Short mmCIF file of C-alpha atoms in Angstrom, two decimals:
data_model
loop_
_atom_site.label_atom_id
_atom_site.label_comp_id
_atom_site.label_asym_id
_atom_site.label_seq_id
_atom_site.Cartn_x
_atom_site.Cartn_y
_atom_site.Cartn_z
CA MET F 951 93.72 -39.48 -67.78
CA THR F 952 91.18 -38.55 -70.43
CA ILE F 953 87.94 -36.63 -69.81
CA LEU F 954 84.88 -37.67 -71.82
CA VAL F 955 82.42 -34.91 -72.71
CA THR F 956 79.08 -36.23 -73.95
CA GLY F 957 76.86 -33.93 -75.96
CA ALA F 958 79.96 -32.30 -77.40
CA ARG F 959 77.96 -30.59 -80.17
CA GLY F 960 75.79 -28.67 -77.70
CA ASN F 961 76.01 -25.18 -76.27
CA ILE F 962 77.66 -26.34 -73.06
CA GLY F 963 79.48 -29.45 -74.29
CA SER F 964 81.24 -27.69 -77.16
CA ARG F 965 82.44 -24.92 -74.86
CA LEU F 966 83.60 -27.44 -72.27
CA VAL F 967 85.63 -29.42 -74.81
CA ALA F 968 87.27 -26.19 -75.97
CA ALA F 969 88.07 -25.09 -72.42
CA LEU F 970 89.61 -28.44 -71.50
CA ALA F 971 91.63 -28.69 -74.73
CA GLU F 972 92.89 -25.14 -74.37
CA ALA F 973 94.09 -25.95 -70.84
CA GLY F 974 95.97 -28.97 -72.14
CA HIS F 975 93.77 -31.70 -70.67
CA PRO F 976 93.27 -34.89 -72.70
CA VAL F 977 89.62 -34.68 -73.78
CA ARG F 978 87.30 -36.78 -75.90
CA GLY F 979 84.02 -35.37 -77.24
CA SER F 980 81.14 -37.64 -78.18
CA ALA F 981 77.98 -37.46 -80.26
CA ARG F 982 75.60 -39.99 -81.78
CA ASP F 983 77.17 -39.20 -85.15
CA ALA F 984 80.85 -38.40 -84.77
CA THR F 985 81.02 -36.92 -88.28
CA THR F 986 78.95 -33.95 -87.04
CA LEU F 987 81.54 -33.01 -84.41
CA ARG F 988 83.74 -29.96 -84.89
CA LEU F 989 86.34 -30.35 -82.17
CA PRO F 990 89.34 -28.15 -81.37
CA ALA F 991 92.88 -29.33 -81.95
CA GLY F 992 93.92 -31.92 -79.41
CA ALA F 993 90.41 -33.26 -78.74
CA GLU F 994 89.43 -36.77 -79.85
CA PRO F 995 86.03 -37.61 -81.40
CA ALA F 996 83.93 -40.56 -80.27
CA GLU F 997 80.63 -41.93 -81.53
CA LEU F 998 78.27 -42.76 -78.68
CA ASP F 999 74.53 -43.04 -78.11
CA LEU F 1000 73.97 -42.67 -74.38
CA THR F 1001 70.65 -44.52 -74.50
CA ASP F 1002 72.01 -47.37 -76.64
CA PRO F 1003 75.76 -47.42 -76.03
CA GLY F 1004 76.55 -51.00 -77.08
CA PRO F 1005 80.19 -51.84 -77.89
CA ALA F 1006 80.92 -48.17 -78.71
CA ALA F 1007 80.91 -47.38 -75.00
CA ALA F 1008 84.13 -49.28 -74.41
CA ASP F 1009 85.95 -47.22 -77.05
CA ALA F 1010 84.49 -43.93 -75.86
CA LEU F 1011 85.42 -44.71 -72.23
CA ARG F 1012 88.91 -46.08 -72.90
CA GLY F 1013 91.32 -44.46 -70.44
CA VAL F 1014 88.62 -42.09 -69.16
CA ASP F 1015 88.85 -40.88 -65.57
CA ALA F 1016 86.00 -38.35 -65.52
CA VAL F 1017 82.81 -37.80 -67.53
CA PHE F 1018 80.57 -34.84 -68.30
CA LEU F 1019 77.09 -36.24 -68.80
CA TYR F 1020 74.57 -34.38 -70.91
CA PRO F 1021 70.95 -35.21 -70.00
CA VAL F 1022 68.98 -37.23 -72.53
CA ILE F 1023 65.48 -38.67 -72.76
CA GLY F 1024 65.72 -42.39 -72.12
CA SER F 1025 67.68 -44.75 -69.93
CA VAL F 1026 71.40 -44.11 -69.38
CA ASP F 1027 71.81 -47.16 -67.14
CA ALA F 1028 73.82 -49.18 -69.67
CA PHE F 1029 76.20 -46.28 -70.27
CA LEU F 1030 76.71 -45.77 -66.53
CA GLU F 1031 77.38 -49.48 -66.06
CA ALA F 1032 80.01 -49.25 -68.81
CA ALA F 1033 81.53 -46.18 -67.12
CA VAL F 1034 81.87 -48.02 -63.81
CA ALA F 1035 83.40 -51.04 -65.57
CA ALA F 1036 85.86 -48.77 -67.39
CA GLY F 1037 87.13 -47.32 -64.10
CA VAL F 1038 85.58 -43.84 -64.31
CA ARG F 1039 86.03 -42.19 -60.93
CA TYR F 1040 83.94 -39.01 -61.19
CA LEU F 1041 81.06 -37.55 -63.18
CA VAL F 1042 79.53 -34.10 -63.66
CA LEU F 1043 75.85 -34.17 -64.60
CA LEU F 1044 74.21 -31.22 -66.29
CA SER F 1045 70.69 -31.02 -64.89
CA SER F 1046 68.11 -28.27 -64.40
CA PRO F 1047 66.31 -26.53 -61.52
CA SER F 1048 63.18 -28.03 -63.07
CA ALA F 1049 64.21 -31.22 -61.26
CA TYR F 1050 63.31 -29.65 -57.91
CA GLU F 1051 61.36 -26.41 -58.42
CA ALA F 1052 57.68 -26.16 -57.50
CA GLY F 1053 55.47 -26.52 -60.56
CA GLU F 1054 58.23 -28.26 -62.54
CA PHE F 1055 59.67 -31.27 -60.73
CA ASP F 1056 56.60 -33.42 -61.43
CA ARG F 1057 56.07 -32.25 -65.02
CA PRO F 1058 57.76 -33.36 -68.26
CA ILE F 1059 61.03 -31.40 -68.10
CA GLY F 1060 61.55 -32.11 -64.41
CA LEU F 1061 60.74 -35.81 -64.78
CA VAL F 1062 63.38 -36.24 -67.52
CA HIS F 1063 66.09 -34.65 -65.40
CA ARG F 1064 65.07 -36.51 -62.24
CA ALA F 1065 65.27 -39.83 -64.08
CA VAL F 1066 68.86 -39.15 -65.14
CA GLU F 1067 69.75 -37.95 -61.64
CA ARG F 1068 68.35 -41.15 -60.11
CA ALA F 1069 70.33 -43.26 -62.55
CA VAL F 1070 73.56 -41.45 -61.73
CA ALA F 1071 72.96 -41.72 -57.99
CA GLY F 1072 72.19 -45.43 -58.37
CA SER F 1073 75.37 -46.06 -60.33
CA GLY F 1074 77.54 -45.45 -57.28
CA LEU F 1075 79.78 -43.04 -59.21
CA LYS F 1076 81.00 -40.00 -57.32
CA HIS F 1077 79.34 -37.04 -58.96
CA THR F 1078 78.27 -33.40 -58.83
CA VAL F 1079 75.00 -32.16 -60.31
CA LEU F 1080 74.98 -28.75 -62.00
CA TYR F 1081 71.78 -26.71 -61.87
CA PRO F 1082 72.18 -23.70 -64.19
CA SER F 1083 69.53 -20.99 -64.10
CA TRP F 1084 67.84 -19.53 -67.20
CA LEU F 1085 70.34 -19.93 -70.02
CA ALA F 1086 71.37 -16.78 -71.85
CA THR F 1087 71.08 -18.81 -75.06
CA ASN F 1088 67.30 -19.03 -74.47
CA ALA F 1089 67.14 -15.46 -75.77
CA GLY F 1090 68.35 -16.61 -79.15
CA ARG F 1091 66.08 -19.63 -79.18
CA ASP F 1092 62.96 -17.67 -78.22
CA TRP F 1093 63.43 -14.21 -79.72
CA ALA F 1094 66.07 -14.08 -82.45
CA ASP F 1095 63.69 -14.95 -85.30
CA GLN F 1096 61.18 -12.31 -84.20
CA ILE F 1097 63.83 -9.63 -83.76
CA ARG F 1098 65.38 -10.31 -87.15
CA ALA F 1099 62.00 -10.27 -88.89
CA SER F 1100 60.10 -7.47 -87.16
CA ARG F 1101 62.30 -5.67 -84.63
CA ARG F 1102 59.82 -6.52 -81.86
CA VAL F 1103 59.09 -9.45 -79.54
CA ALA F 1104 55.75 -11.01 -78.64
CA MET F 1105 55.71 -12.94 -75.36
CA ALA F 1106 53.57 -13.92 -72.41
CA PHE F 1107 54.56 -12.95 -68.87
CA GLY F 1108 57.18 -10.38 -69.81
CA ASP F 1109 57.49 -9.44 -66.14
CA ALA F 1110 58.72 -12.93 -65.23
CA SER F 1111 62.05 -12.79 -63.37
CA VAL F 1112 65.06 -14.83 -64.51
CA THR F 1113 68.78 -14.80 -63.74
CA PRO F 1114 70.48 -15.42 -67.10
CA VAL F 1115 73.65 -17.49 -66.87
CA HIS F 1116 76.34 -17.37 -69.55
CA PRO F 1117 77.07 -20.79 -71.11
CA ASP F 1118 80.81 -20.10 -70.89
CA ASP F 1119 80.46 -19.85 -67.11
CA ILE F 1120 78.73 -23.23 -66.93
CA ALA F 1121 81.52 -24.75 -69.02
CA ARG F 1122 84.20 -23.19 -66.81
CA VAL F 1123 82.59 -24.56 -63.67
CA ALA F 1124 82.32 -28.01 -65.23
CA ALA F 1125 85.96 -27.88 -66.34
CA ASP F 1126 87.09 -27.00 -62.84
CA LEU F 1127 85.09 -29.82 -61.28
CA LEU F 1128 86.38 -32.35 -63.81
CA THR F 1129 90.02 -31.43 -63.25
CA ARG F 1130 90.17 -30.47 -59.55
CA ASP F 1131 88.47 -31.91 -56.49
CA THR F 1132 88.17 -28.66 -54.52
CA HIS F 1133 84.50 -27.92 -55.21
CA ARG F 1134 83.09 -31.39 -55.81
CA ALA F 1135 79.92 -30.89 -53.80
CA ARG F 1136 76.75 -32.93 -54.32
CA MET F 1137 75.38 -30.02 -56.36
CA GLN F 1138 76.27 -26.56 -57.61
CA ILE F 1139 73.50 -24.06 -58.42
CA LEU F 1140 74.80 -21.68 -61.08
CA THR F 1141 73.34 -18.28 -61.93
CA GLY F 1142 74.30 -15.06 -63.59
CA PRO F 1143 75.16 -11.98 -61.51
CA ARG F 1144 71.70 -10.40 -61.31
CA PRO F 1145 68.04 -11.07 -62.06
CA LEU F 1146 66.18 -9.48 -64.96
CA ARG F 1147 62.59 -9.42 -66.08
CA LEU F 1148 62.18 -11.02 -69.49
CA ARG F 1149 61.19 -7.66 -70.98
CA ASP F 1150 64.38 -6.14 -69.54
CA ALA F 1151 66.42 -8.87 -71.23
CA VAL F 1152 64.77 -7.89 -74.53
CA ALA F 1153 65.61 -4.26 -73.81
CA THR F 1154 69.25 -5.26 -73.24
CA ILE F 1155 69.34 -6.84 -76.69
CA GLY F 1156 67.85 -3.69 -78.17
CA ASP F 1157 70.43 -1.54 -76.41
CA VAL F 1158 73.27 -3.65 -77.80
CA LEU F 1159 71.75 -3.45 -81.30
CA GLY F 1160 71.08 0.26 -80.95
CA VAL F 1161 67.35 -0.09 -81.65
CA GLU F 1162 64.14 -0.07 -79.66
CA LEU F 1163 62.53 -3.51 -79.34
CA PRO F 1164 58.88 -3.19 -78.28
CA VAL F 1165 57.39 -6.12 -76.39
CA ASP F 1166 53.90 -7.20 -77.39
CA ASP F 1167 52.28 -8.84 -74.37
CA LEU F 1168 50.44 -12.09 -75.05
CA THR F 1169 48.03 -14.05 -72.90
CA ARG F 1170 48.89 -17.64 -72.06
CA ASP F 1171 46.37 -18.88 -74.65
CA GLU F 1172 47.73 -16.52 -77.29
CA ALA F 1173 51.26 -17.77 -76.65
CA LEU F 1174 50.12 -21.38 -77.01
CA GLU F 1175 48.34 -20.63 -80.27
CA ARG F 1176 51.22 -18.60 -81.66
CA ASP F 1177 53.73 -21.42 -81.10
CA GLN F 1178 52.00 -23.58 -83.74
CA GLY F 1179 53.61 -26.80 -82.58
CA ARG F 1180 57.25 -25.69 -82.70
CA MET F 1181 57.62 -26.96 -79.13
CA PRO F 1182 55.81 -29.97 -77.63
CA ARG F 1183 52.65 -28.65 -75.99
CA PRO F 1184 53.31 -30.08 -72.48
CA ILE F 1185 56.78 -28.50 -72.47
CA LEU F 1186 55.48 -25.10 -73.56
CA GLU F 1187 52.66 -25.23 -71.01
CA THR F 1188 55.18 -25.94 -68.26
CA LEU F 1189 57.45 -23.08 -69.34
CA LEU F 1190 54.53 -20.67 -69.45
CA ASP F 1191 53.29 -21.72 -66.02
CA VAL F 1192 56.76 -21.31 -64.55
CA ALA F 1193 57.04 -17.85 -66.07
CA ALA F 1194 53.62 -16.89 -64.70
CA ALA F 1195 54.63 -18.04 -61.21
CA SER F 1196 57.78 -15.90 -61.26
CA VAL F 1197 55.98 -12.62 -62.04
CA GLY F 1198 56.41 -10.35 -59.03
CA GLN F 1199 59.17 -12.57 -57.64
CA THR F 1200 62.95 -12.06 -57.71
CA ALA F 1201 64.90 -14.88 -59.34
CA PRO F 1202 67.65 -16.24 -57.07
CA VAL F 1203 71.33 -15.38 -57.40
CA THR F 1204 74.25 -17.50 -56.20
CA ASN F 1205 78.00 -16.87 -56.08
CA ALA F 1206 78.85 -20.39 -57.23
CA VAL F 1207 80.44 -19.37 -60.54
CA GLU F 1208 82.90 -17.02 -58.86
CA ARG F 1209 83.47 -19.34 -55.92
CA VAL F 1210 84.40 -22.26 -58.18
CA THR F 1211 86.22 -20.50 -61.02
CA GLY F 1212 87.61 -17.43 -59.24
CA ARG F 1213 85.98 -15.21 -61.88
CA PRO F 1214 82.71 -13.27 -61.49
CA ALA F 1215 79.72 -14.56 -63.41
CA GLN F 1216 79.28 -12.74 -66.71
CA PRO F 1217 76.25 -10.49 -67.21
CA PHE F 1218 73.59 -11.23 -69.81
CA ARG F 1219 74.80 -8.27 -71.84
CA SER F 1220 78.17 -9.92 -72.43
CA TRP F 1221 76.49 -12.88 -74.11
CA VAL F 1222 74.33 -10.58 -76.25
CA GLU F 1223 77.38 -8.59 -77.36
CA ALA F 1224 79.14 -11.79 -78.41
CA HIS F 1225 76.07 -12.94 -80.37
CA ARG F 1226 74.90 -9.63 -81.79
CA ALA F 1227 74.86 -11.05 -85.33
CA ASP F 1228 72.25 -13.66 -84.33
CA PHE F 1229 69.69 -10.86 -83.93
CA GLN F 1230 70.60 -8.83 -87.04
CA PRO F 1231 68.51 -9.04 -90.22
CA GLY F 1232 70.00 -11.16 -92.96
#
C-alpha cells in the first residue's frame, strides 16, 4: 500500500519521501503545485491543497494506507474526511512542543498546531504526533545570512538552551512509524543528543568553518526592531519570550530517536558539517 507524504517540498517531507523510496516503499509526495516537486526515482507526485482538497484528494489518496501530515494554517477537516473515506488506516502528524509548552500553547504558533491536532483526533484515524525539539535547520534560517555577510551573529538571549534535532532523524522516525507498528504511541518527543546554548551552537558553526563567530547580544526590543518585519511580529515575540524563559534552564533530552530507529540521534555538528556551504560567503 502507498504512503502519502504531504508537504513533500519541505525540510522533513522531502527527506521522508527519499527515505521511504530508498527503502522500496511505494510513496507519493504532494504539494499545492506538483510542478515544484523534485522527487526521487520511484516516488509519485500529487497536487493537493490540504485546506482546500476538493476532487484532488481522491487522486492523492488512491491506494493510500498511511499518511504523513504536515501542519498548515487553516482547516484540514475536509482532507481528513477524504482520508477516512479512502481507507487510510494510520497517520503521522508533525507538530511542535509549542502545542503544549508553557508560554506557547496559547499563543499563535501553539494555537495553529493544537488546531491541527484536534482535527486529527476528531477524525478517528489512528495516529502518532511527533514533537521535534529545536530544529537544526533553524540555524540556517536565523544566522546564515549574517554569517555569510559579516562573520558574526547578533541575537537576543544567546544563553537560551535548546536541544537541536537533525531533520534526517525526524524523517527516519516518521518512516519507521509509517511502515511498522512497533512504536506507534500517541506521541513521540524527538530531540538531539544533548542541549546547547544558542551561542554554543553559533560557536559550533564557527568551529566547522574554521573561523571565530562573535555573538553580539541584543535586547528583546533591539531584536524586534532589527527583524524589520521579516517574521510576523506575534510569532517573533513568542519565539523571543520562549528563548528568554529557557535562559538558565537545561533543554530536555529524550532517547526516542534511538529507541525508534535503532540509531543514536545525530549531533548538531553533523548537520552543520553537511550544510557548511550555506554559511560560506558567495
